[in-house]
mmCIF file of C-alpha atoms in Angstrom:
data_model
loop_
_atom_site.group_PDB
_atom_site.id
_atom_site.type_symbol
_atom_site.label_atom_id
_atom_site.label_comp_id
_atom_site.label_asym_id
_atom_site.label_seq_id
_atom_site.Cartn_x
_atom_site.Cartn_y
_atom_site.Cartn_z
ATOM 1 C CA MET A 196 -0.429 0.033 -0.304
ATOM 2 C CA PRO A 197 1.811 3.463 -1.033
ATOM 3 C CA LEU A 198 2.237 5.736 1.645
ATOM 4 C CA SER A 199 1.393 9.622 0.964
ATOM 5 C CA GLU A 200 5.147 9.748 2.317
ATOM 6 C CA PRO A 201 7.569 7.593 0.724
ATOM 7 C CA ALA A 202 11.080 6.200 1.603
ATOM 8 C CA PRO A 203 14.004 8.526 0.457
ATOM 9 C CA PRO A 204 16.264 7.452 -2.123
ATOM 10 C CA SER A 205 18.645 6.532 0.410
ATOM 11 C CA ALA A 206 16.909 3.884 2.112
ATOM 12 C CA GLN A 207 17.281 1.803 -1.307
ATOM 13 C CA TRP A 208 20.092 -0.372 0.263
ATOM 14 C CA ILE A 209 17.179 -1.595 2.745
ATOM 15 C CA VAL A 210 14.711 -2.175 -0.187
ATOM 16 C CA ASP A 211 17.564 -4.169 -2.722
ATOM 17 C CA THR A 212 18.262 -5.996 1.241
ATOM 18 C CA LEU A 213 14.807 -7.110 1.921
ATOM 19 C CA SER A 214 14.652 -8.232 -1.520
ATOM 20 C CA THR A 215 16.910 -10.404 -1.294
ATOM 21 C CA VAL A 216 16.053 -11.748 2.302
ATOM 22 C CA GLY A 217 14.286 -15.694 1.775
ATOM 23 C CA SER A 218 12.872 -15.277 5.399
ATOM 24 C CA ARG A 219 10.298 -12.876 4.052
ATOM 25 C CA PRO A 220 6.641 -14.044 5.604
ATOM 26 C CA GLU A 221 4.599 -14.296 2.184
ATOM 27 C CA GLN A 222 2.182 -11.856 3.633
ATOM 28 C CA CYS A 223 4.779 -9.484 3.466
ATOM 29 C CA PRO A 224 4.980 -8.008 -0.291
ATOM 30 C CA LYS A 225 7.929 -6.921 -1.269
ATOM 31 C CA PRO A 226 8.374 -3.545 -0.116
ATOM 32 C CA THR A 227 9.696 -0.239 -2.755
ATOM 33 C CA LEU A 228 10.600 2.681 -1.792
ATOM 34 C CA ALA A 229 6.448 3.883 -1.847
ATOM 35 C CA THR A 230 6.043 1.284 0.037
ATOM 36 C CA LEU A 231 8.155 1.745 2.835
ATOM 37 C CA ALA A 232 8.898 3.947 5.718
ATOM 38 C CA VAL A 233 11.956 3.736 7.739
ATOM 39 C CA LEU A 234 12.340 5.147 11.179
ATOM 40 C CA ASP A 235 14.951 4.763 11.997
ATOM 41 C CA THR A 236 18.638 3.833 10.162
ATOM 42 C CA ASP A 237 23.278 4.085 10.144
ATOM 43 C CA GLY A 238 22.116 4.127 7.051
ATOM 44 C CA ASP A 239 23.621 1.453 5.582
ATOM 45 C CA SER A 240 23.666 -1.389 8.120
ATOM 46 C CA ARG A 241 21.211 -1.041 10.641
ATOM 47 C CA ALA A 242 17.269 -0.242 9.998
ATOM 48 C CA ALA A 243 14.132 -0.470 11.906
ATOM 49 C CA ALA A 244 11.306 0.085 8.991
ATOM 50 C CA PHE A 245 7.468 -0.800 8.505
ATOM 51 C CA TRP A 246 5.099 -1.466 5.227
ATOM 52 C CA LEU A 247 1.484 -1.843 4.950
ATOM 53 C CA VAL A 248 0.840 -4.645 3.637
ATOM 54 C CA ASP A 249 -3.300 -3.617 3.618
ATOM 55 C CA ASN A 250 -4.858 -0.765 6.128
ATOM 56 C CA VAL A 251 -4.677 -3.835 8.336
ATOM 57 C CA ASP A 252 -2.502 -5.379 8.010
ATOM 58 C CA VAL A 253 2.227 -4.451 8.639
ATOM 59 C CA CYS A 254 5.519 -5.675 7.957
ATOM 60 C CA VAL A 255 7.772 -4.612 10.229
ATOM 61 C CA VAL A 256 11.926 -4.770 9.295
ATOM 62 C CA THR A 257 14.692 -4.776 12.251
ATOM 63 C CA ILE A 258 18.037 -4.901 10.518
ATOM 64 C CA ARG A 259 21.993 -5.305 11.211
ATOM 65 C CA ASN A 260 23.170 -5.547 8.261
ATOM 66 C CA PRO A 261 26.195 -8.965 8.196
ATOM 67 C CA ILE A 262 24.071 -9.973 12.118
ATOM 68 C CA ALA A 263 20.329 -10.655 11.306
ATOM 69 C CA THR A 264 17.263 -9.028 9.086
ATOM 70 C CA GLY A 265 14.272 -9.893 11.191
ATOM 71 C CA VAL A 266 10.950 -9.362 9.014
ATOM 72 C CA THR A 267 7.420 -9.798 10.695
ATOM 73 C CA PHE A 268 3.734 -9.610 9.493
ATOM 74 C CA ILE A 269 1.671 -8.374 12.312
ATOM 75 C CA PRO A 270 -2.612 -6.595 12.317
ATOM 76 C CA ILE A 271 -1.883 -3.063 13.155
ATOM 77 C CA ASP A 272 -4.470 -3.097 15.609
ATOM 78 C CA ASP A 273 -1.909 -5.612 17.161
ATOM 79 C CA LEU A 274 0.333 -3.196 17.864
ATOM 80 C CA THR A 275 -1.535 -0.484 19.018
ATOM 81 C CA LYS A 276 -3.384 -2.925 21.808
ATOM 82 C CA GLU A 277 -1.026 -5.214 22.576
ATOM 83 C CA ARG A 278 1.834 -4.881 24.230
ATOM 84 C CA PRO A 279 5.434 -3.192 22.421
ATOM 85 C CA PHE A 280 7.381 -6.887 20.197
ATOM 86 C CA PRO A 281 11.248 -6.562 20.253
ATOM 87 C CA THR A 282 11.405 -7.015 16.218
ATOM 88 C CA ASP A 283 15.148 -8.917 17.038
ATOM 89 C CA SER A 284 15.998 -9.851 20.490
ATOM 90 C CA ILE A 285 20.139 -10.029 19.682
ATOM 91 C CA PRO A 286 22.123 -11.554 23.049
ATOM 92 C CA ASN A 287 23.860 -8.724 24.932
ATOM 93 C CA MET A 288 22.651 -6.354 22.251
ATOM 94 C CA ALA A 289 20.247 -3.558 21.519
ATOM 95 C CA GLU A 290 16.751 -4.755 21.598
ATOM 96 C CA TYR A 291 14.534 -2.918 19.224
ATOM 97 C CA ILE A 292 11.150 -2.692 20.701
ATOM 98 C CA VAL A 293 8.305 -1.606 18.162
ATOM 99 C CA THR A 294 4.353 -0.644 18.620
ATOM 100 C CA ALA A 295 1.452 1.454 17.684
ATOM 101 C CA PHE A 296 -0.949 4.203 18.652
ATOM 102 C CA PRO A 297 -3.957 4.555 16.904
ATOM 103 C CA GLY A 298 -4.212 8.294 15.494
ATOM 104 C CA GLN A 299 -2.000 11.017 15.658
ATOM 105 C CA VAL A 300 0.079 10.796 18.288
ATOM 106 C CA ASP A 301 3.163 14.325 18.559
ATOM 107 C CA GLY A 302 5.504 14.275 21.001
ATOM 108 C CA ILE A 303 6.519 10.007 21.710
ATOM 109 C CA ARG A 304 8.464 9.282 24.042
ATOM 110 C CA VAL A 305 10.023 6.872 26.480
ATOM 111 C CA VAL A 306 9.906 7.803 29.971
ATOM 112 C CA GLY A 307 12.254 5.995 32.957
ATOM 113 C CA SER A 308 15.747 3.483 32.964
ATOM 114 C CA PRO A 309 16.813 6.112 30.664
ATOM 115 C CA ASP A 310 20.124 4.301 31.197
ATOM 116 C CA HIS A 311 18.808 1.223 29.170
ATOM 117 C CA VAL A 312 17.228 3.449 26.341
ATOM 118 C CA LEU A 313 19.127 4.025 23.499
ATOM 119 C CA GLY A 314 18.223 7.547 21.803
ATOM 120 C CA PRO A 315 14.350 8.367 21.704
ATOM 121 C CA ALA A 316 11.453 7.315 20.056
ATOM 122 C CA HIS A 317 11.007 7.381 16.877
ATOM 123 C CA THR A 318 7.865 7.368 14.666
ATOM 124 C CA ARG A 319 5.891 7.882 11.856
ATOM 125 C CA THR A 320 1.749 8.758 10.767
ATOM 126 C CA VAL A 321 0.406 6.997 8.271
ATOM 127 C CA ASP A 322 -3.634 7.411 7.183
ATOM 128 C CA LEU A 323 -4.755 4.905 6.727
ATOM 129 C CA GLY A 324 -8.073 5.854 4.947
ATOM 130 C CA ASP A 325 -11.452 6.621 6.021
ATOM 131 C CA GLY A 326 -10.579 8.746 8.328
ATOM 132 C CA LYS A 327 -8.396 7.163 10.613
ATOM 133 C CA PHE A 328 -4.569 7.146 11.717
ATOM 134 C CA VAL A 329 -1.959 5.128 13.104
ATOM 135 C CA THR A 330 1.024 6.324 14.711
ATOM 136 C CA PHE A 331 4.126 3.671 14.759
ATOM 137 C CA VAL A 332 6.849 3.686 17.450
ATOM 138 C CA GLU A 333 10.087 2.988 16.819
ATOM 139 C CA TYR A 334 13.000 2.106 20.061
ATOM 140 C CA ARG A 335 15.809 0.841 21.245
ATOM 141 C CA ILE A 336 16.249 -0.618 24.552
ATOM 142 C CA VAL A 337 19.400 -3.124 26.764
ATOM 143 C CA THR A 338 17.788 -5.980 28.605
ATOM 144 C CA PRO A 339 19.984 -5.840 31.993
ATOM 145 C CA GLN A 340 22.054 -8.456 31.893
ATOM 146 C CA ASN A 341 20.650 -9.852 35.793
ATOM 147 C CA GLY A 342 17.351 -9.573 34.138
ATOM 148 C CA ASP A 343 15.397 -7.047 35.909
ATOM 149 C CA ASP A 344 12.840 -5.306 35.217
ATOM 150 C CA LEU A 345 12.917 -1.891 33.736
ATOM 151 C CA PRO A 346 10.947 0.793 34.630
ATOM 152 C CA LEU A 347 9.308 1.910 31.092
ATOM 153 C CA SER A 348 6.912 3.668 29.632
ATOM 154 C CA LEU A 349 5.855 5.035 26.065
ATOM 155 C CA CYS A 350 4.069 9.204 26.973
ATOM 156 C CA PRO A 351 2.351 11.195 24.642
ATOM 157 C CA ALA A 352 3.681 14.972 24.784
ATOM 158 C CA SER A 353 -1.037 14.670 26.326
ATOM 159 C CA GLY A 354 -2.512 11.034 26.856
ATOM 160 C CA GLU A 355 -2.639 8.762 29.259
ATOM 161 C CA CYS A 356 1.670 6.946 29.393
ATOM 162 C CA ARG A 357 1.833 2.754 28.315
ATOM 163 C CA ASP A 358 4.019 -0.108 29.728
ATOM 164 C CA ALA A 359 7.279 -0.104 27.372
ATOM 165 C CA TYR A 360 9.155 -2.942 28.353
ATOM 166 C CA ILE A 361 8.994 -5.857 27.204
ATOM 167 C CA PRO A 362 9.548 -8.499 30.035
ATOM 168 C CA ARG A 363 13.447 -10.879 28.845
ATOM 169 C CA LEU A 364 10.590 -14.097 29.206
ATOM 170 C CA VAL A 365 8.176 -12.371 26.428
ATOM 171 C CA THR A 366 10.421 -11.880 23.638
ATOM 172 C CA ASP A 367 9.797 -14.127 21.015
ATOM 173 C CA THR A 368 6.627 -12.167 18.407
ATOM 174 C CA PRO A 369 3.753 -12.447 19.348
ATOM 175 C CA GLU A 370 0.910 -15.459 18.645
ATOM 176 C CA PRO A 371 -0.478 -15.042 15.081
ATOM 177 C CA SER A 372 -3.714 -14.028 14.674
ATOM 178 C CA PRO A 373 -6.991 -15.853 12.798
ATOM 179 C CA ARG A 374 -5.252 -13.453 9.873
ATOM 180 C CA ASN A 375 -2.047 -14.790 10.432
ATOM 181 C CA ALA A 376 -2.701 -18.629 10.716
ATOM 182 C CA PRO A 377 -1.481 -20.741 8.052
#
C-alpha cells in the first residue's frame, strides 16, 4: 500500500536487502520506496522500518547487517492494543521495540531507566484511509544482564503513558491472529 510520504532514495539499500531475504513471511510483499517507511537507520547497515500490506496489516523489519534481518507480519490493531514487541532479540545487544498508537500522536518519548534507553523514540504517522490514522513507534533498549524488569513507559505529549518494557522472558513474536494462521 503506497504511503503519502515515500521513503527517501537513501533507503534503497533497505529495499535491496529485503529483496534478497528469503525469510520474509509470504504475507509480506516485497517493499518499494513508495511503500516503505523508515523509523530509524544508520544509513547502510542498521534499520528499523515498516510497510503496509493493506489498511489492516503491516510488515515490520529490523536490519543489522551482517548479523541479522528479521521481518514480522502483524495486524496493526495488535500493535495498538498489545504490549510492544521486540522485532529482534540478540543476546547482549540492543533490542528494537515496535508498537503503535491509534490516531495522530505527537511527542512520544520513552520515560524511565535512562541507562537502558538508546536514543529517542522514532515515530511515523500514516493515513490508513477513511479518516483512520496510526502512529508507529520504534525505540531501542538494552535489557539488564540480571533479567530485572525495567520501569519504562511510552508517553505521548498529551494522554496516558503505556508500558514500554518487554520482560526478557517475553521476546517471541506475538501469537498469530486468525488472519496470520497458515
